[in-house]
Tab-separated table of N, CA and C in Angstrom:
chain	number	residue	atom	x	y	z
H	38	UNK	N	107.840	70.347	124.317
H	38	UNK	CA	106.953	69.243	123.627
H	38	UNK	C	106.344	69.742	122.480
H	39	UNK	N	106.058	69.013	121.459
H	39	UNK	CA	105.537	69.399	120.128
H	39	UNK	C	103.966	69.267	120.300
H	40	UNK	N	103.105	70.317	120.043
H	40	UNK	CA	101.796	70.147	119.905
H	40	UNK	C	101.324	70.054	118.603
H	41	UNK	N	100.657	68.837	118.373
H	41	UNK	CA	100.297	68.375	117.094
H	41	UNK	C	99.156	69.239	116.342
H	42	UNK	N	98.422	69.970	117.279
H	42	UNK	CA	97.181	70.835	116.789
H	42	UNK	C	97.889	72.161	116.388
H	43	UNK	N	98.642	72.914	117.289
H	43	UNK	CA	99.147	74.081	116.987
H	43	UNK	C	100.493	74.070	115.998
H	44	UNK	N	100.815	72.786	116.020
H	44	UNK	CA	102.080	72.608	115.242
H	44	UNK	C	103.307	73.421	115.689
H	45	UNK	N	103.444	73.433	116.783
H	45	UNK	CA	104.708	74.111	117.295
H	45	UNK	C	105.106	73.556	118.740
H	46	UNK	N	106.369	73.805	118.953
H	46	UNK	CA	107.030	73.347	120.298
H	46	UNK	C	106.426	74.211	121.501
H	47	UNK	N	106.147	73.730	122.562
H	47	UNK	CA	105.643	74.436	123.773
H	47	UNK	C	106.569	74.108	125.039
H	48	UNK	N	106.422	75.077	125.862
H	48	UNK	CA	107.029	74.710	127.164
H	48	UNK	C	105.920	73.882	127.893
H	49	UNK	N	106.404	72.821	128.481
H	49	UNK	CA	105.516	71.792	129.157
H	49	UNK	C	105.256	72.425	130.451
H	50	UNK	N	104.282	73.247	130.683
H	50	UNK	CA	103.896	73.703	132.013
H	50	UNK	C	103.065	72.565	132.599
H	51	UNK	N	102.710	72.409	133.851
H	51	UNK	CA	101.889	71.399	134.541
H	51	UNK	C	100.544	71.411	133.802
H	52	UNK	N	99.946	72.646	133.675
H	52	UNK	CA	98.555	72.751	132.774
H	52	UNK	C	98.653	72.288	131.555
H	53	UNK	N	99.731	72.670	130.731
H	53	UNK	CA	99.878	72.052	129.303
H	53	UNK	C	100.013	70.535	129.258
H	54	UNK	N	100.656	69.982	130.269
H	54	UNK	CA	100.791	68.595	130.438
H	54	UNK	C	99.332	67.865	130.292
H	55	UNK	N	98.466	68.594	131.246
H	55	UNK	CA	96.978	68.029	131.353
H	55	UNK	C	96.377	68.235	129.792
H	56	UNK	N	96.716	69.415	129.213
H	56	UNK	CA	95.805	69.512	128.058
H	56	UNK	C	96.361	68.671	126.967
H	57	UNK	N	97.698	68.418	126.838
H	57	UNK	CA	98.236	67.615	125.846
H	57	UNK	C	97.672	66.286	126.048
H	58	UNK	N	97.583	65.692	127.378
H	58	UNK	CA	96.991	64.396	127.653
H	58	UNK	C	95.559	64.234	127.186
H	59	UNK	N	94.910	65.397	127.377
H	59	UNK	CA	93.382	65.273	126.850
H	59	UNK	C	93.509	65.336	125.147
H	60	UNK	N	94.299	66.079	124.598
H	60	UNK	CA	94.219	65.956	123.121
H	60	UNK	C	94.624	64.587	122.720
H	61	UNK	N	95.635	64.064	123.132
H	61	UNK	CA	95.976	62.646	122.783
H	61	UNK	C	94.799	61.639	123.056
H	62	UNK	N	94.110	61.880	124.253
H	62	UNK	CA	93.138	60.768	124.571
H	62	UNK	C	91.927	61.019	123.647
H	63	UNK	N	91.508	62.293	123.381
H	63	UNK	CA	90.219	62.501	122.483
H	63	UNK	C	90.736	61.935	120.883
H	64	UNK	N	91.986	62.301	120.474
H	64	UNK	CA	92.038	61.862	119.127
H	64	UNK	C	92.563	60.225	118.919
H	65	UNK	N	93.194	59.746	119.919
H	65	UNK	CA	93.747	58.483	119.859
H	65	UNK	C	92.865	57.369	120.368
H	66	UNK	N	92.236	57.799	121.537
H	66	UNK	CA	91.411	56.783	122.372
H	66	UNK	C	89.928	56.869	121.812
H	67	UNK	N	89.550	58.219	121.846
H	67	UNK	CA	88.014	58.339	121.455
H	67	UNK	C	87.683	58.536	120.080
H	68	UNK	N	88.665	58.804	119.185
H	68	UNK	CA	88.640	58.864	117.750
H	68	UNK	C	87.844	60.071	117.289
H	69	UNK	N	88.076	61.182	118.262
H	69	UNK	CA	87.484	62.503	117.815
H	69	UNK	C	88.378	63.030	116.590
H	70	UNK	N	87.734	63.607	115.517
H	70	UNK	CA	88.478	64.251	114.490
H	70	UNK	C	89.263	65.484	114.908
H	71	UNK	N	90.626	65.343	114.542
H	71	UNK	CA	91.426	66.449	115.014
H	71	UNK	C	90.986	67.759	114.596
H	72	UNK	N	90.266	67.961	113.438
H	72	UNK	CA	89.788	69.245	112.829
H	72	UNK	C	88.643	69.679	113.572
H	73	UNK	N	87.984	69.085	114.711
H	73	UNK	CA	87.045	69.584	115.482
H	73	UNK	C	87.320	70.163	116.830
H	74	UNK	N	88.743	70.029	116.945
H	74	UNK	CA	89.397	70.525	118.257
H	74	UNK	C	89.909	71.702	118.113
H	75	UNK	N	89.718	72.830	119.156
H	75	UNK	CA	90.378	74.111	119.205
H	75	UNK	C	90.983	74.372	120.497
H	76	UNK	N	92.139	75.098	120.268
H	76	UNK	CA	92.985	75.373	121.593
H	76	UNK	C	92.951	76.858	122.007
H	77	UNK	N	92.816	77.185	123.238
H	77	UNK	CA	92.886	78.579	123.658
H	77	UNK	C	92.051	79.455	122.854
H	78	UNK	N	90.787	79.280	122.700
H	78	UNK	CA	89.937	80.200	121.909
H	78	UNK	C	89.701	81.342	122.888
H	79	UNK	N	89.797	82.535	122.340
H	79	UNK	CA	89.622	83.708	123.159
H	79	UNK	C	88.157	84.120	123.412
H	80	UNK	N	87.663	84.779	124.334
H	80	UNK	CA	86.355	85.270	124.596
H	80	UNK	C	86.492	86.335	125.758
H	81	UNK	N	85.416	87.309	125.558
H	81	UNK	CA	85.510	88.329	126.447
H	81	UNK	C	84.299	88.020	127.595
H	82	UNK	N	84.671	88.313	128.872
H	82	UNK	CA	83.535	88.104	129.852
H	82	UNK	C	83.773	89.498	130.782
H	83	UNK	N	82.738	90.182	130.809
H	83	UNK	CA	82.779	91.625	131.732
H	83	UNK	C	84.004	92.391	131.329
H	84	UNK	N	84.388	92.394	130.145
H	84	UNK	CA	85.349	93.445	129.570
H	84	UNK	C	86.748	92.826	129.907
H	85	UNK	N	86.865	91.530	130.298
H	85	UNK	CA	87.988	90.856	130.530
H	85	UNK	C	88.273	89.831	129.453
H	86	UNK	N	89.472	89.775	128.860
H	86	UNK	CA	89.858	88.725	127.791
H	86	UNK	C	90.151	87.367	128.544
H	87	UNK	N	89.539	86.325	128.220
H	87	UNK	CA	89.579	85.052	128.854
H	87	UNK	C	89.977	84.123	127.672
H	88	UNK	N	90.524	82.986	128.046
H	88	UNK	CA	90.884	81.915	127.115
H	88	UNK	C	90.410	80.595	127.456
H	89	UNK	N	89.686	79.811	126.585
H	89	UNK	CA	89.310	78.503	126.997
H	89	UNK	C	90.618	77.403	126.815
H	90	UNK	N	90.545	76.443	127.477
H	90	UNK	CA	91.810	75.518	127.429
H	90	UNK	C	91.476	74.638	126.067
H	91	UNK	N	90.431	73.998	125.858
H	91	UNK	CA	90.279	73.102	124.850
H	91	UNK	C	88.809	72.937	124.511
H	92	UNK	N	88.631	73.113	123.307
H	92	UNK	CA	86.970	73.027	122.724
H	92	UNK	C	86.861	71.872	121.743
H	93	UNK	N	85.884	71.399	121.640
H	93	UNK	CA	85.473	70.342	120.785
H	93	UNK	C	84.189	70.806	120.059
H	94	UNK	N	84.163	71.019	118.741
H	94	UNK	CA	82.988	71.444	117.978
H	94	UNK	C	82.341	70.248	117.398
H	95	UNK	N	80.935	70.393	116.961
H	95	UNK	CA	80.153	69.413	116.378
H	95	UNK	C	80.543	69.869	114.883
H	96	UNK	N	79.987	69.048	113.999
H	96	UNK	CA	80.243	69.193	112.415
H	96	UNK	C	79.267	70.498	112.051
H	97	UNK	N	78.402	71.061	112.767
H	97	UNK	CA	77.875	72.245	112.558
H	97	UNK	C	78.444	73.518	112.905
H	98	UNK	N	79.623	73.260	113.686
H	98	UNK	CA	80.264	74.465	114.166
H	98	UNK	C	79.940	74.892	115.498
H	99	UNK	N	79.106	74.147	116.171
H	99	UNK	CA	78.726	74.689	117.526
H	99	UNK	C	79.620	73.894	118.553
H	100	UNK	N	79.900	74.489	119.635
H	100	UNK	CA	80.596	73.819	120.771
H	100	UNK	C	79.927	72.840	121.330
H	101	UNK	N	80.597	71.655	121.215
H	101	UNK	CA	80.069	70.431	121.786
H	101	UNK	C	80.612	70.036	123.315
H	102	UNK	N	81.795	70.126	123.308
H	102	UNK	CA	82.549	69.897	124.750
H	102	UNK	C	83.534	71.033	124.945
H	103	UNK	N	83.550	71.540	126.290
H	103	UNK	CA	84.466	72.467	126.815
H	103	UNK	C	85.395	71.677	127.746
H	104	UNK	N	86.665	71.668	127.509
H	104	UNK	CA	87.365	71.005	128.623
H	104	UNK	C	88.399	72.226	129.267
H	105	UNK	N	88.223	72.364	130.720
H	105	UNK	CA	89.245	73.093	131.299
H	105	UNK	C	90.072	72.479	132.281
H	106	UNK	N	91.234	72.759	131.944
H	106	UNK	CA	92.380	72.002	132.479
H	106	UNK	C	93.079	72.878	133.558
H	107	UNK	N	93.475	72.305	134.703
H	107	UNK	CA	94.303	72.777	135.756
H	107	UNK	C	95.400	71.952	135.926
H	108	UNK	N	96.486	72.468	136.645
H	108	UNK	CA	97.662	71.714	136.957
H	108	UNK	C	97.192	70.736	137.983
H	109	UNK	N	97.925	69.615	137.904
H	109	UNK	CA	97.668	68.615	138.813
H	109	UNK	C	97.579	68.830	140.309
H	110	UNK	N	98.448	69.944	140.663
H	110	UNK	CA	98.234	70.265	142.060
H	110	UNK	C	97.150	71.068	142.351
H	111	UNK	N	96.320	71.658	141.358
H	111	UNK	CA	95.133	72.423	141.632
H	111	UNK	C	93.903	71.458	141.769
H	112	UNK	N	93.443	71.483	142.927
H	112	UNK	CA	92.001	70.682	143.198
H	112	UNK	C	90.940	71.162	142.523
H	113	UNK	N	90.062	70.292	142.113
H	113	UNK	CA	88.845	70.751	141.369
H	113	UNK	C	87.985	71.214	142.575
H	114	UNK	N	87.658	72.584	142.426
H	114	UNK	CA	86.822	72.950	143.456
H	114	UNK	C	85.572	73.828	142.899
H	115	UNK	N	84.729	74.423	143.738
H	115	UNK	CA	83.548	75.249	143.589
H	115	UNK	C	84.261	76.418	142.547
H	116	UNK	N	85.498	76.969	142.846
H	116	UNK	CA	85.851	78.005	142.134
H	116	UNK	C	86.360	77.602	140.707
H	117	UNK	N	86.806	76.481	140.487
H	117	UNK	CA	87.180	75.871	139.214
H	117	UNK	C	85.943	75.545	138.449
H	118	UNK	N	84.813	75.093	139.051
H	118	UNK	CA	83.445	75.018	138.413
H	118	UNK	C	83.049	76.272	138.008
H	119	UNK	N	83.116	77.290	138.806
H	119	UNK	CA	82.514	78.448	138.406
H	119	UNK	C	83.221	79.230	137.383
H	120	UNK	N	84.544	79.101	137.283
H	120	UNK	CA	85.359	79.650	136.062
H	120	UNK	C	84.911	78.905	134.799
H	121	UNK	N	84.787	77.677	134.855
H	121	UNK	CA	84.305	76.980	133.584
H	121	UNK	C	82.792	77.315	133.287
H	122	UNK	N	82.228	77.569	134.176
H	122	UNK	CA	80.646	78.024	133.926
H	122	UNK	C	80.541	79.237	133.277
H	123	UNK	N	81.489	80.179	133.685
H	123	UNK	CA	81.639	81.374	132.952
H	123	UNK	C	81.854	81.357	131.465
H	124	UNK	N	82.795	80.427	131.055
H	124	UNK	CA	83.104	80.084	129.652
H	124	UNK	C	81.926	79.570	129.023
H	125	UNK	N	81.278	78.682	129.697
H	125	UNK	CA	80.050	77.868	129.413
H	125	UNK	C	79.021	78.991	129.008
H	126	UNK	N	78.851	79.931	129.761
H	126	UNK	CA	77.689	80.996	129.681
H	126	UNK	C	78.085	81.695	128.295
H	127	UNK	N	79.177	81.824	127.942
H	127	UNK	CA	79.402	82.437	126.563
H	127	UNK	C	79.291	81.457	125.428
H	128	UNK	N	79.690	80.254	125.574
H	128	UNK	CA	79.949	79.224	124.511
H	128	UNK	C	78.719	78.110	124.296
H	129	UNK	N	77.969	78.142	125.491
H	129	UNK	CA	76.873	77.114	125.417
H	129	UNK	C	77.200	75.666	125.008
H	130	UNK	N	78.223	75.105	125.718
H	130	UNK	CA	78.627	73.825	125.168
H	130	UNK	C	77.571	72.824	125.849
H	131	UNK	N	77.531	71.839	125.111
H	131	UNK	CA	76.533	70.654	125.637
H	131	UNK	C	77.234	69.987	126.820
H	132	UNK	N	78.582	69.738	126.731
H	132	UNK	CA	79.390	69.181	127.813
H	132	UNK	C	80.558	69.945	128.326
H	133	UNK	N	80.840	69.676	129.651
H	133	UNK	CA	81.805	70.379	130.113
H	133	UNK	C	82.696	69.436	131.009
H	134	UNK	N	83.968	69.381	130.877
H	134	UNK	CA	84.744	68.556	131.492
H	134	UNK	C	85.910	69.527	132.175
H	135	UNK	N	86.190	69.248	133.690
H	135	UNK	CA	87.083	69.651	134.417
H	135	UNK	C	88.083	68.765	134.748
H	136	UNK	N	89.469	69.051	134.569
H	136	UNK	CA	90.411	68.003	134.755
H	136	UNK	C	91.755	68.782	135.348
H	137	UNK	N	92.335	68.025	136.257
H	137	UNK	CA	93.700	68.491	136.776
H	137	UNK	C	94.656	67.345	136.290
H	138	UNK	N	94.144	66.409	135.459
H	138	UNK	CA	94.909	65.110	134.984
H	138	UNK	C	94.870	64.090	135.928
H	139	UNK	N	94.487	64.250	137.178
H	139	UNK	CA	94.329	63.140	138.072
H	139	UNK	C	92.909	62.853	138.369
H	140	UNK	N	92.213	64.019	138.481
H	140	UNK	CA	90.623	63.958	138.728
H	140	UNK	C	89.985	64.687	137.716
H	141	UNK	N	88.875	64.088	137.375
H	141	UNK	CA	87.997	64.778	136.235
H	141	UNK	C	86.604	64.793	136.636
H	142	UNK	N	85.882	65.752	136.306
H	142	UNK	CA	84.419	66.075	136.472
H	142	UNK	C	83.905	66.220	135.182
H	143	UNK	N	82.939	65.311	134.851
H	143	UNK	CA	82.167	65.484	133.556
H	143	UNK	C	80.596	65.855	133.698
H	144	UNK	N	80.292	66.885	133.158
H	144	UNK	CA	79.073	67.485	133.252
H	144	UNK	C	78.275	67.615	131.914
H	145	UNK	N	77.052	67.427	131.948
H	145	UNK	CA	76.145	67.712	130.814
H	145	UNK	C	75.213	68.699	130.958
H	146	UNK	N	74.997	69.641	130.122
H	146	UNK	CA	74.152	70.762	130.252
H	146	UNK	C	72.711	70.295	129.979
H	147	UNK	N	71.809	70.510	130.775
H	147	UNK	CA	70.323	70.193	130.670
H	147	UNK	C	69.866	71.475	130.360
H	148	UNK	N	69.486	71.693	129.076
H	148	UNK	CA	68.966	72.968	128.581
H	148	UNK	C	67.639	73.315	129.081
H	149	UNK	N	66.840	72.335	129.258
H	149	UNK	CA	65.341	72.636	129.788
H	149	UNK	C	65.336	73.390	131.266
H	150	UNK	N	66.352	72.942	131.896
H	150	UNK	CA	66.476	73.084	133.306
H	150	UNK	C	67.641	74.190	133.648
H	151	UNK	N	68.396	74.726	132.671
H	151	UNK	CA	69.240	75.465	132.669
H	151	UNK	C	70.370	75.248	133.802
H	152	UNK	N	70.782	73.880	133.856
H	152	UNK	CA	71.751	73.485	134.795
H	152	UNK	C	72.597	72.374	134.329
H	153	UNK	N	73.665	72.007	134.947
H	153	UNK	CA	74.658	70.900	134.638
H	153	UNK	C	74.278	69.813	135.517
H	154	UNK	N	74.331	68.618	134.955
H	154	UNK	CA	74.309	67.397	135.695
H	154	UNK	C	75.551	66.538	135.544
H	155	UNK	N	76.056	66.113	136.548
H	155	UNK	CA	77.221	65.238	136.424
H	155	UNK	C	76.854	63.920	135.723
H	156	UNK	N	77.797	63.454	134.888
H	156	UNK	CA	77.511	62.256	134.246
H	156	UNK	C	78.837	61.239	134.477
H	157	UNK	N	78.541	59.884	134.399
H	157	UNK	CA	79.545	58.935	134.575
H	157	UNK	C	80.390	58.646	133.273
H	158	UNK	N	79.646	58.692	132.298
H	158	UNK	CA	80.329	58.198	130.899
H	158	UNK	C	80.939	59.359	130.257
H	159	UNK	N	81.777	59.155	129.349
H	159	UNK	CA	82.248	60.294	128.530
H	159	UNK	C	81.505	60.664	127.328
H	160	UNK	N	81.439	61.998	127.043
H	160	UNK	CA	80.640	62.516	125.943
H	160	UNK	C	80.890	61.793	124.650
H	161	UNK	N	79.761	61.572	123.995
H	161	UNK	CA	79.879	61.042	122.671
H	161	UNK	C	80.654	61.869	121.634
H	162	UNK	N	81.049	61.343	120.664
H	162	UNK	CA	81.641	61.863	119.577
H	162	UNK	C	80.553	62.921	118.964
H	163	UNK	N	81.069	64.201	118.589
H	163	UNK	CA	79.937	65.119	118.158
H	163	UNK	C	79.401	64.773	116.727
H	164	UNK	N	78.276	65.037	116.386
H	164	UNK	CA	77.715	64.908	115.084
H	164	UNK	C	78.130	65.989	114.084
């Protein structure tokens, strides 16, 4: 499968299938500018090298949305939420989406209370 952001062919693993659907949805359905999306950004946590699946930045260069993709057979659980929260602790995204392609969990960071709250609507396009 050809990845339009990385401009190369990829092996279509189950997790990559989910990520590519999110990329397409953000660009084609939500009209997110392609230039604000970033794939597999590296970060360090407790001396371990980690990678985010998909980030959306705002026009100021801050992380607006973090999307953590799982293979369709992987259920969204407390463990997957905790993994995404580790990434959030480093990146301080305003929104967090967990998805296995079949189920999605959309969360908004409540800064004053330092906690996530589940939201029903999709995050707005970043400014």
